[in-house]
């Protein structure tokens, strides 16, 4: 396997500016994996971070890292993203304590894999509730703030939402649903200057994929045209593009970041 590029604060400062200085970025699923990498990247850009996971304490380390990377403020928050009321209250708290969100990254997600005939109704409903309704909850709660600031929304979907995957009918449906949500909200909010896009990661090295085991991961990596799995930082860099100056005229799109897996 070839090694991925090394990213650090030096590469960020040489490749760009603190274009989010003092702006509020709300990142769900920020306790680890892709969400943590996104929060850290936005911290380098000068954003004030609202880091959300199921429990605030799960984001404590992310918050410390964001502050160390230069975020002017960073707050850890806990909520079940599937709870419409609790999400509305959390967004109100962020508005009061940090300011009106300019960036919203809907990244929180989970898998409950099972073949169709063995999948329970509960596992189908839970994955849709967290991965799809969770994003809708945050989008609706933050929409007014985002409209005021002509902000950006990035939804973290998956190549599975484009290709489907045996054993993931719930997850694939939730991730395909996110693409419909992305395009619809992009159309609704375009007149208010808000850009709404999705990223479809391929196979990325996180806790979610560690479940597969080393042997299966190696086999999967060999089937990827770029011959390696991706890193959370590589997804964070795609977010960086969409919320930065380069993304100002891009809306309703799905950016596939998968090493060529979908080709
Ligand atoms: P991960 O390591 O499993 O982290 C999941 C994050 O979501 C955690 O911060 C978790 O918080 C949070 N979360 C889960 N359920 C939640 C709920 N009900 N309410 C609030 N927060 C909740 O996942 P990851 O691999 O970084 O994936 C991040 C996103 O990328 C997901 O949407 C995933 O579907 C997508 N994605 C991942 C891959 C991949 O290969 N890894 C590929 C394509 C797409 P706690 O720590 O509190 O549990």
PDB file of N, CA, C and O and ligand atoms in Angstrom, residues 28-36 52-55 58-59 78-82 106-111 126 130-131 138 156-160 171 175 178 199-209 211 232 235, ligand 1:
ATOM      1  N   UNK A  28     -21.243  17.747  13.401  1.00  0.00           N
ATOM      2  CA  UNK A  28     -21.799  16.617  14.152  1.00  0.00           C
ATOM      3  C   UNK A  28     -20.893  15.400  13.978  1.00  0.00           C
ATOM      4  O   UNK A  28     -20.165  15.277  12.993  1.00  0.00           O
ATOM      5  N   UNK A  29     -20.946  14.520  14.966  1.00  0.00           N
ATOM      6  CA  UNK A  29     -20.076  13.336  14.926  1.00  0.00           C
ATOM      7  C   UNK A  29     -18.620  13.714  15.037  1.00  0.00           C
ATOM      8  O   UNK A  29     -17.753  13.106  14.418  1.00  0.00           O
ATOM      9  N   UNK A  30     -18.341  14.736  15.868  1.00  0.00           N
ATOM     10  CA  UNK A  30     -16.992  15.325  15.925  1.00  0.00           C
ATOM     11  C   UNK A  30     -16.089  14.664  16.965  1.00  0.00           C
ATOM     12  O   UNK A  30     -14.963  15.099  17.164  1.00  0.00           O
ATOM     13  N   UNK A  31     -16.557  13.612  17.619  1.00  0.00           N
ATOM     14  CA  UNK A  31     -15.756  13.023  18.703  1.00  0.00           C
ATOM     15  C   UNK A  31     -14.561  12.230  18.194  1.00  0.00           C
ATOM     16  O   UNK A  31     -13.605  12.013  18.927  1.00  0.00           O
ATOM     17  N   UNK A  32     -14.632  11.758  16.941  1.00  0.00           N
ATOM     18  CA  UNK A  32     -13.547  10.898  16.422  1.00  0.00           C
ATOM     19  C   UNK A  32     -13.639  10.834  14.906  1.00  0.00           C
ATOM     20  O   UNK A  32     -14.529  11.434  14.301  1.00  0.00           O
ATOM     21  N   UNK A  33     -12.725  10.077  14.314  1.00  0.00           N
ATOM     22  CA  UNK A  33     -12.798   9.756  12.895  1.00  0.00           C
ATOM     23  C   UNK A  33     -12.890  10.980  11.991  1.00  0.00           C
ATOM     24  O   UNK A  33     -12.186  11.980  12.173  1.00  0.00           O
ATOM     25  N   UNK A  34     -13.780  10.890  11.016  1.00  0.00           N
ATOM     26  CA  UNK A  34     -13.900  11.924   9.990  1.00  0.00           C
ATOM     27  C   UNK A  34     -14.341  13.259  10.610  1.00  0.00           C
ATOM     28  O   UNK A  34     -13.809  14.317  10.265  1.00  0.00           O
ATOM     29  N   UNK A  35     -15.292  13.206  11.533  1.00  0.00           N
ATOM     30  CA  UNK A  35     -15.809  14.437  12.147  1.00  0.00           C
ATOM     31  C   UNK A  35     -14.730  15.193  12.905  1.00  0.00           C
ATOM     32  O   UNK A  35     -14.651  16.421  12.845  1.00  0.00           O
ATOM     33  N   UNK A  36     -13.880  14.451  13.625  1.00  0.00           N
ATOM     34  CA  UNK A  36     -12.785  15.117  14.349  1.00  0.00           C
ATOM     35  C   UNK A  36     -11.823  15.784  13.360  1.00  0.00           C
ATOM     36  O   UNK A  36     -11.399  16.920  13.565  1.00  0.00           O
ATOM     37  N   UNK A  52     -20.191  18.273  18.142  1.00  0.00           N
ATOM     38  CA  UNK A  52     -21.335  17.518  18.656  1.00  0.00           C
ATOM     39  C   UNK A  52     -21.087  16.014  18.548  1.00  0.00           C
ATOM     40  O   UNK A  52     -20.612  15.531  17.519  1.00  0.00           O
ATOM     41  N   UNK A  53     -21.433  15.297  19.631  1.00  0.00           N
ATOM     42  CA  UNK A  53     -21.472  13.828  19.598  1.00  0.00           C
ATOM     43  C   UNK A  53     -22.622  13.403  20.505  1.00  0.00           C
ATOM     44  O   UNK A  53     -23.410  14.249  20.946  1.00  0.00           O
ATOM     45  N   UNK A  54     -22.733  12.112  20.788  1.00  0.00           N
ATOM     46  CA  UNK A  54     -23.874  11.675  21.606  1.00  0.00           C
ATOM     47  C   UNK A  54     -23.795  12.266  23.017  1.00  0.00           C
ATOM     48  O   UNK A  54     -24.824  12.555  23.625  1.00  0.00           O
ATOM     49  N   UNK A  55     -22.559  12.407  23.520  1.00  0.00           N
ATOM     50  CA  UNK A  55     -22.345  13.026  24.834  1.00  0.00           C
ATOM     51  C   UNK A  55     -21.234  14.061  24.707  1.00  0.00           C
ATOM     52  O   UNK A  55     -20.230  13.804  24.034  1.00  0.00           O
ATOM     53  N   UNK A  58     -17.581  13.134  25.039  1.00  0.00           N
ATOM     54  CA  UNK A  58     -16.918  12.413  23.935  1.00  0.00           C
ATOM     55  C   UNK A  58     -16.153  13.361  23.018  1.00  0.00           C
ATOM     56  O   UNK A  58     -15.273  12.938  22.277  1.00  0.00           O
ATOM     57  N   UNK A  59     -16.518  14.648  23.061  1.00  0.00           N
ATOM     58  CA  UNK A  59     -15.850  15.629  22.194  1.00  0.00           C
ATOM     59  C   UNK A  59     -14.772  16.418  22.931  1.00  0.00           C
ATOM     60  O   UNK A  59     -14.187  17.340  22.356  1.00  0.00           O
ATOM     61  N   UNK A  78     -23.474  17.569  23.538  1.00  0.00           N
ATOM     62  CA  UNK A  78     -23.995  16.216  23.393  1.00  0.00           C
ATOM     63  C   UNK A  78     -25.459  16.215  23.030  1.00  0.00           C
ATOM     64  O   UNK A  78     -26.241  16.973  23.602  1.00  0.00           O
ATOM     65  N   UNK A  79     -25.831  15.387  22.053  1.00  0.00           N
ATOM     66  CA  UNK A  79     -27.229  15.241  21.678  1.00  0.00           C
ATOM     67  C   UNK A  79     -27.375  13.973  20.849  1.00  0.00           C
ATOM     68  O   UNK A  79     -26.414  13.532  20.212  1.00  0.00           O
ATOM     69  N   UNK A  80     -28.573  13.400  20.878  1.00  0.00           N
ATOM     70  CA  UNK A  80     -28.881  12.362  19.905  1.00  0.00           C
ATOM     71  C   UNK A  80     -29.417  13.100  18.681  1.00  0.00           C
ATOM     72  O   UNK A  80     -30.490  13.713  18.752  1.00  0.00           O
ATOM     73  N   UNK A  81     -28.689  13.056  17.583  1.00  0.00           N
ATOM     74  CA  UNK A  81     -29.064  13.874  16.420  1.00  0.00           C
ATOM     75  C   UNK A  81     -30.448  13.522  15.877  1.00  0.00           C
ATOM     76  O   UNK A  81     -31.053  14.323  15.156  1.00  0.00           O
ATOM     77  N   UNK A  82     -30.956  12.347  16.237  1.00  0.00           N
ATOM     78  CA  UNK A  82     -32.274  11.948  15.721  1.00  0.00           C
ATOM     79  C   UNK A  82     -33.424  12.631  16.462  1.00  0.00           C
ATOM     80  O   UNK A  82     -34.581  12.547  16.034  1.00  0.00           O
ATOM     81  N   UNK A 106     -23.005  18.001   8.514  1.00  0.00           N
ATOM     82  CA  UNK A 106     -23.781  16.864   9.013  1.00  0.00           C
ATOM     83  C   UNK A 106     -22.988  15.593   8.750  1.00  0.00           C
ATOM     84  O   UNK A 106     -22.996  15.056   7.636  1.00  0.00           O
ATOM     85  N   UNK A 107     -22.279  15.156   9.791  1.00  0.00           N
ATOM     86  CA  UNK A 107     -21.355  14.026   9.646  1.00  0.00           C
ATOM     87  C   UNK A 107     -21.727  12.831  10.531  1.00  0.00           C
ATOM     88  O   UNK A 107     -21.318  11.710  10.234  1.00  0.00           O
ATOM     89  N   UNK A 108     -22.504  13.063  11.602  1.00  0.00           N
ATOM     90  CA  UNK A 108     -22.806  11.957  12.529  1.00  0.00           C
ATOM     91  C   UNK A 108     -23.462  10.813  11.774  1.00  0.00           C
ATOM     92  O   UNK A 108     -24.338  11.032  10.927  1.00  0.00           O
ATOM     93  N   UNK A 109     -23.029   9.612  12.072  1.00  0.00           N
ATOM     94  CA  UNK A 109     -23.631   8.469  11.385  1.00  0.00           C
ATOM     95  C   UNK A 109     -23.262   7.177  12.054  1.00  0.00           C
ATOM     96  O   UNK A 109     -22.320   7.104  12.851  1.00  0.00           O
ATOM     97  N   UNK A 110     -24.039   6.158  11.756  1.00  0.00           N
ATOM     98  CA  UNK A 110     -23.736   4.823  12.284  1.00  0.00           C
ATOM     99  C   UNK A 110     -24.168   3.763  11.271  1.00  0.00           C
ATOM    100  O   UNK A 110     -24.890   4.050  10.313  1.00  0.00           O
ATOM    101  N   UNK A 111     -23.666   2.552  11.503  1.00  0.00           N
ATOM    102  CA  UNK A 111     -24.073   1.409  10.678  1.00  0.00           C
ATOM    103  C   UNK A 111     -24.715   0.359  11.577  1.00  0.00           C
ATOM    104  O   UNK A 111     -24.341   0.229  12.760  1.00  0.00           O
ATOM    105  N   UNK A 126     -33.443   2.947  12.939  1.00  0.00           N
ATOM    106  CA  UNK A 126     -32.408   3.676  13.695  1.00  0.00           C
ATOM    107  C   UNK A 126     -31.383   4.323  12.757  1.00  0.00           C
ATOM    108  O   UNK A 126     -30.982   5.472  12.957  1.00  0.00           O
ATOM    109  N   UNK A 130     -30.809   8.387  12.500  1.00  0.00           N
ATOM    110  CA  UNK A 130     -29.550   9.075  12.829  1.00  0.00           C
ATOM    111  C   UNK A 130     -28.932   9.692  11.576  1.00  0.00           C
ATOM    112  O   UNK A 130     -28.625  10.888  11.524  1.00  0.00           O
ATOM    113  N   UNK A 131     -28.752   8.890  10.532  1.00  0.00           N
ATOM    114  CA  UNK A 131     -27.979   9.357   9.367  1.00  0.00           C
ATOM    115  C   UNK A 131     -28.749  10.354   8.501  1.00  0.00           C
ATOM    116  O   UNK A 131     -28.149  11.277   7.948  1.00  0.00           O
ATOM    117  N   UNK A 138     -30.727  19.099  11.953  1.00  0.00           N
ATOM    118  CA  UNK A 138     -29.749  20.181  12.088  1.00  0.00           C
ATOM    119  C   UNK A 138     -29.922  21.231  10.988  1.00  0.00           C
ATOM    120  O   UNK A 138     -29.769  22.435  11.236  1.00  0.00           O
ATOM    121  N   UNK A 156     -22.211  14.603   4.914  1.00  0.00           N
ATOM    122  CA  UNK A 156     -21.304  13.484   4.655  1.00  0.00           C
ATOM    123  C   UNK A 156     -22.141  12.247   4.326  1.00  0.00           C
ATOM    124  O   UNK A 156     -22.731  11.608   5.200  1.00  0.00           O
ATOM    125  N   UNK A 157     -22.185  11.947   3.039  1.00  0.00           N
ATOM    126  CA  UNK A 157     -22.918  10.778   2.545  1.00  0.00           C
ATOM    127  C   UNK A 157     -21.937   9.613   2.460  1.00  0.00           C
ATOM    128  O   UNK A 157     -21.078   9.437   3.327  1.00  0.00           O
ATOM    129  N   UNK A 158     -21.996   8.833   1.388  1.00  0.00           N
ATOM    130  CA  UNK A 158     -21.091   7.687   1.204  1.00  0.00           C
ATOM    131  C   UNK A 158     -21.219   7.183  -0.230  1.00  0.00           C
ATOM    132  O   UNK A 158     -22.297   7.312  -0.846  1.00  0.00           O
ATOM    133  N   UNK A 159     -20.168   6.565  -0.733  1.00  0.00           N
ATOM    134  CA  UNK A 159     -20.285   5.927  -2.053  1.00  0.00           C
ATOM    135  C   UNK A 159     -21.345   4.826  -2.021  1.00  0.00           C
ATOM    136  O   UNK A 159     -21.929   4.497  -3.049  1.00  0.00           O
ATOM    137  N   UNK A 160     -21.608   4.288  -0.818  1.00  0.00           N
ATOM    138  CA  UNK A 160     -22.649   3.259  -0.688  1.00  0.00           C
ATOM    139  C   UNK A 160     -24.028   3.828  -1.060  1.00  0.00           C
ATOM    140  O   UNK A 160     -24.895   3.110  -1.560  1.00  0.00           O
ATOM    141  N   UNK A 171     -28.299   1.546   5.608  1.00  0.00           N
ATOM    142  CA  UNK A 171     -27.253   2.578   5.490  1.00  0.00           C
ATOM    143  C   UNK A 171     -27.261   3.202   4.090  1.00  0.00           C
ATOM    144  O   UNK A 171     -27.192   4.429   3.940  1.00  0.00           O
ATOM    145  N   UNK A 175     -27.915   7.110   3.117  1.00  0.00           N
ATOM    146  CA  UNK A 175     -26.902   7.924   2.444  1.00  0.00           C
ATOM    147  C   UNK A 175     -27.391   8.419   1.086  1.00  0.00           C
ATOM    148  O   UNK A 175     -27.018   9.515   0.643  1.00  0.00           O
ATOM    149  N   UNK A 178     -29.641  11.296   1.865  1.00  0.00           N
ATOM    150  CA  UNK A 178     -28.877  12.526   2.140  1.00  0.00           C
ATOM    151  C   UNK A 178     -28.592  13.296   0.848  1.00  0.00           C
ATOM    152  O   UNK A 178     -28.535  14.532   0.860  1.00  0.00           O
ATOM    153  N   UNK A 199     -20.524  15.167   0.368  1.00  0.00           N
ATOM    154  CA  UNK A 199     -19.290  14.440   0.064  1.00  0.00           C
ATOM    155  C   UNK A 199     -19.621  12.958   0.195  1.00  0.00           C
ATOM    156  O   UNK A 199     -20.299  12.545   1.148  1.00  0.00           O
ATOM    157  N   UNK A 200     -19.173  12.183  -0.779  1.00  0.00           N
ATOM    158  CA  UNK A 200     -19.364  10.734  -0.719  1.00  0.00           C
ATOM    159  C   UNK A 200     -17.993  10.076  -0.542  1.00  0.00           C
ATOM    160  O   UNK A 200     -17.283   9.846  -1.525  1.00  0.00           O
ATOM    161  N   UNK A 201     -17.614   9.811   0.726  1.00  0.00           N
ATOM    162  CA  UNK A 201     -16.329   9.136   0.940  1.00  0.00           C
ATOM    163  C   UNK A 201     -16.422   7.675   0.516  1.00  0.00           C
ATOM    164  O   UNK A 201     -17.496   7.058   0.571  1.00  0.00           O
ATOM    165  N   UNK A 202     -15.261   7.157   0.126  1.00  0.00           N
ATOM    166  CA  UNK A 202     -15.171   5.717  -0.113  1.00  0.00           C
ATOM    167  C   UNK A 202     -14.835   5.035   1.194  1.00  0.00           C
ATOM    168  O   UNK A 202     -15.484   5.270   2.214  1.00  0.00           O
ATOM    169  N   UNK A 203     -13.785   4.231   1.195  1.00  0.00           N
ATOM    170  CA  UNK A 203     -13.394   3.474   2.378  1.00  0.00           C
ATOM    171  C   UNK A 203     -12.334   4.271   3.140  1.00  0.00           C
ATOM    172  O   UNK A 203     -11.230   4.484   2.638  1.00  0.00           O
ATOM    173  N   UNK A 204     -12.703   4.729   4.333  1.00  0.00           N
ATOM    174  CA  UNK A 204     -11.832   5.620   5.111  1.00  0.00           C
ATOM    175  C   UNK A 204     -11.453   4.937   6.431  1.00  0.00           C
ATOM    176  O   UNK A 204     -12.315   4.321   7.079  1.00  0.00           O
ATOM    177  N   UNK A 205     -10.216   5.093   6.838  1.00  0.00           N
ATOM    178  CA  UNK A 205      -9.720   4.443   8.060  1.00  0.00           C
ATOM    179  C   UNK A 205     -10.265   5.126   9.313  1.00  0.00           C
ATOM    180  O   UNK A 205      -9.775   6.200   9.705  1.00  0.00           O
ATOM    181  N   UNK A 206     -11.286   4.545   9.923  1.00  0.00           N
ATOM    182  CA  UNK A 206     -11.849   5.076  11.182  1.00  0.00           C
ATOM    183  C   UNK A 206     -12.356   3.894  12.020  1.00  0.00           C
ATOM    184  O   UNK A 206     -12.305   2.748  11.566  1.00  0.00           O
ATOM    185  N   UNK A 207     -12.903   4.211  13.204  1.00  0.00           N
ATOM    186  CA  UNK A 207     -13.496   3.158  14.052  1.00  0.00           C
ATOM    187  C   UNK A 207     -14.576   2.400  13.299  1.00  0.00           C
ATOM    188  O   UNK A 207     -14.753   1.197  13.473  1.00  0.00           O
ATOM    189  N   UNK A 208     -15.334   3.147  12.454  1.00  0.00           N
ATOM    190  CA  UNK A 208     -16.458   2.532  11.739  1.00  0.00           C
ATOM    191  C   UNK A 208     -15.979   1.394  10.841  1.00  0.00           C
ATOM    192  O   UNK A 208     -16.622   0.362  10.741  1.00  0.00           O
ATOM    193  N   UNK A 209     -14.831   1.592  10.196  1.00  0.00           N
ATOM    194  CA  UNK A 209     -14.340   0.583   9.254  1.00  0.00           C
ATOM    195  C   UNK A 209     -13.377  -0.397   9.925  1.00  0.00           C
ATOM    196  O   UNK A 209     -13.111  -1.466   9.378  1.00  0.00           O
ATOM    197  N   UNK A 211     -13.983  -2.199  12.278  1.00  0.00           N
ATOM    198  CA  UNK A 211     -14.776  -3.399  12.591  1.00  0.00           C
ATOM    199  C   UNK A 211     -14.514  -4.522  11.589  1.00  0.00           C
ATOM    200  O   UNK A 211     -14.690  -5.689  11.883  1.00  0.00           O
ATOM    201  N   UNK A 232      -9.158  10.187   7.262  1.00  0.00           N
ATOM    202  CA  UNK A 232     -10.141  11.215   7.639  1.00  0.00           C
ATOM    203  C   UNK A 232      -9.723  12.609   7.158  1.00  0.00           C
ATOM    204  O   UNK A 232     -10.558  13.420   6.759  1.00  0.00           O
ATOM    205  N   UNK A 235     -10.898  13.551   3.752  1.00  0.00           N
ATOM    206  CA  UNK A 235     -12.308  13.991   3.679  1.00  0.00           C
ATOM    207  C   UNK A 235     -12.396  15.432   4.208  1.00  0.00           C
ATOM    208  O   UNK A 235     -13.103  16.275   3.655  1.00  0.00           O
TER     209      UNK A 235
HETATM  210  P1  LIG B   1     -17.221   6.906  13.548  1.00  0.00           P
HETATM  211  O1  LIG B   1     -15.757   6.886  13.785  1.00  0.00           O
HETATM  212  O2  LIG B   1     -18.021   5.701  13.877  1.00  0.00           O
HETATM  213  O3  LIG B   1     -17.841   8.196  14.303  1.00  0.00           O
HETATM  214  C1  LIG B   1     -19.219   8.409  14.275  1.00  0.00           C
HETATM  215  C2  LIG B   1     -19.527   9.735  14.915  1.00  0.00           C
HETATM  216  O4  LIG B   1     -20.957   9.936  14.856  1.00  0.00           O
HETATM  217  C3  LIG B   1     -19.134   9.796  16.373  1.00  0.00           C
HETATM  218  O5  LIG B   1     -18.720  11.105  16.667  1.00  0.00           O
HETATM  219  C4  LIG B   1     -20.439   9.496  17.090  1.00  0.00           C
HETATM  220  O6  LIG B   1     -20.519  10.057  18.390  1.00  0.00           O
HETATM  221  C5  LIG B   1     -21.430  10.192  16.171  1.00  0.00           C
HETATM  222  N1  LIG B   1     -22.787   9.685  16.347  1.00  0.00           N
HETATM  223  C6  LIG B   1     -23.246   8.447  16.034  1.00  0.00           C
HETATM  224  N2  LIG B   1     -24.547   8.348  16.348  1.00  0.00           N
HETATM  225  C7  LIG B   1     -24.914   9.552  16.857  1.00  0.00           C
HETATM  226  C8  LIG B   1     -26.126  10.070  17.373  1.00  0.00           C
HETATM  227  N3  LIG B   1     -27.247   9.346  17.425  1.00  0.00           N
HETATM  228  N4  LIG B   1     -26.142  11.349  17.806  1.00  0.00           N
HETATM  229  C9  LIG B   1     -25.014  12.099  17.791  1.00  0.00           C
HETATM  230  N5  LIG B   1     -23.842  11.675  17.302  1.00  0.00           N
HETATM  231  C10 LIG B   1     -23.794  10.395  16.857  1.00  0.00           C
HETATM  232  O7  LIG B   1     -17.564   7.234  12.016  1.00  0.00           O
HETATM  233  P2  LIG B   1     -16.663   7.779  10.799  1.00  0.00           P
HETATM  234  O8  LIG B   1     -16.099   6.615  10.097  1.00  0.00           O
HETATM  235  O9  LIG B   1     -15.808   8.886  11.246  1.00  0.00           O
HETATM  236  O10 LIG B   1     -17.839   8.328   9.852  1.00  0.00           O
HETATM  237  C11 LIG B   1     -18.314   9.665   9.890  1.00  0.00           C
HETATM  238  C12 LIG B   1     -19.357   9.835   8.797  1.00  0.00           C
HETATM  239  O11 LIG B   1     -18.767   9.485   7.541  1.00  0.00           O
HETATM  240  C13 LIG B   1     -20.560   8.925   8.956  1.00  0.00           C
HETATM  241  O12 LIG B   1     -21.728   9.597   8.562  1.00  0.00           O
HETATM  242  C14 LIG B   1     -20.264   7.780   8.008  1.00  0.00           C
HETATM  243  O13 LIG B   1     -21.449   7.156   7.552  1.00  0.00           O
HETATM  244  C15 LIG B   1     -19.558   8.522   6.894  1.00  0.00           C
HETATM  245  N6  LIG B   1     -18.718   7.664   6.067  1.00  0.00           N
HETATM  246  C16 LIG B   1     -17.685   6.967   6.634  1.00  0.00           C
HETATM  247  C17 LIG B   1     -16.905   6.146   5.820  1.00  0.00           C
HETATM  248  C18 LIG B   1     -15.752   5.353   6.350  1.00  0.00           C
HETATM  249  O14 LIG B   1     -15.175   4.571   5.577  1.00  0.00           O
HETATM  250  N7  LIG B   1     -15.354   5.518   7.595  1.00  0.00           N
HETATM  251  C19 LIG B   1     -17.203   6.041   4.458  1.00  0.00           C
HETATM  252  C20 LIG B   1     -18.251   6.761   3.923  1.00  0.00           C
HETATM  253  C21 LIG B   1     -19.007   7.578   4.754  1.00  0.00           C
HETATM  254  P3  LIG B   1     -20.110   9.216  19.718  1.00  0.00           P
HETATM  255  O15 LIG B   1     -18.614   9.201  19.767  1.00  0.00           O
HETATM  256  O16 LIG B   1     -20.707   9.988  20.829  1.00  0.00           O
HETATM  257  O17 LIG B   1     -20.685   7.844  19.558  1.00  0.00           O
END
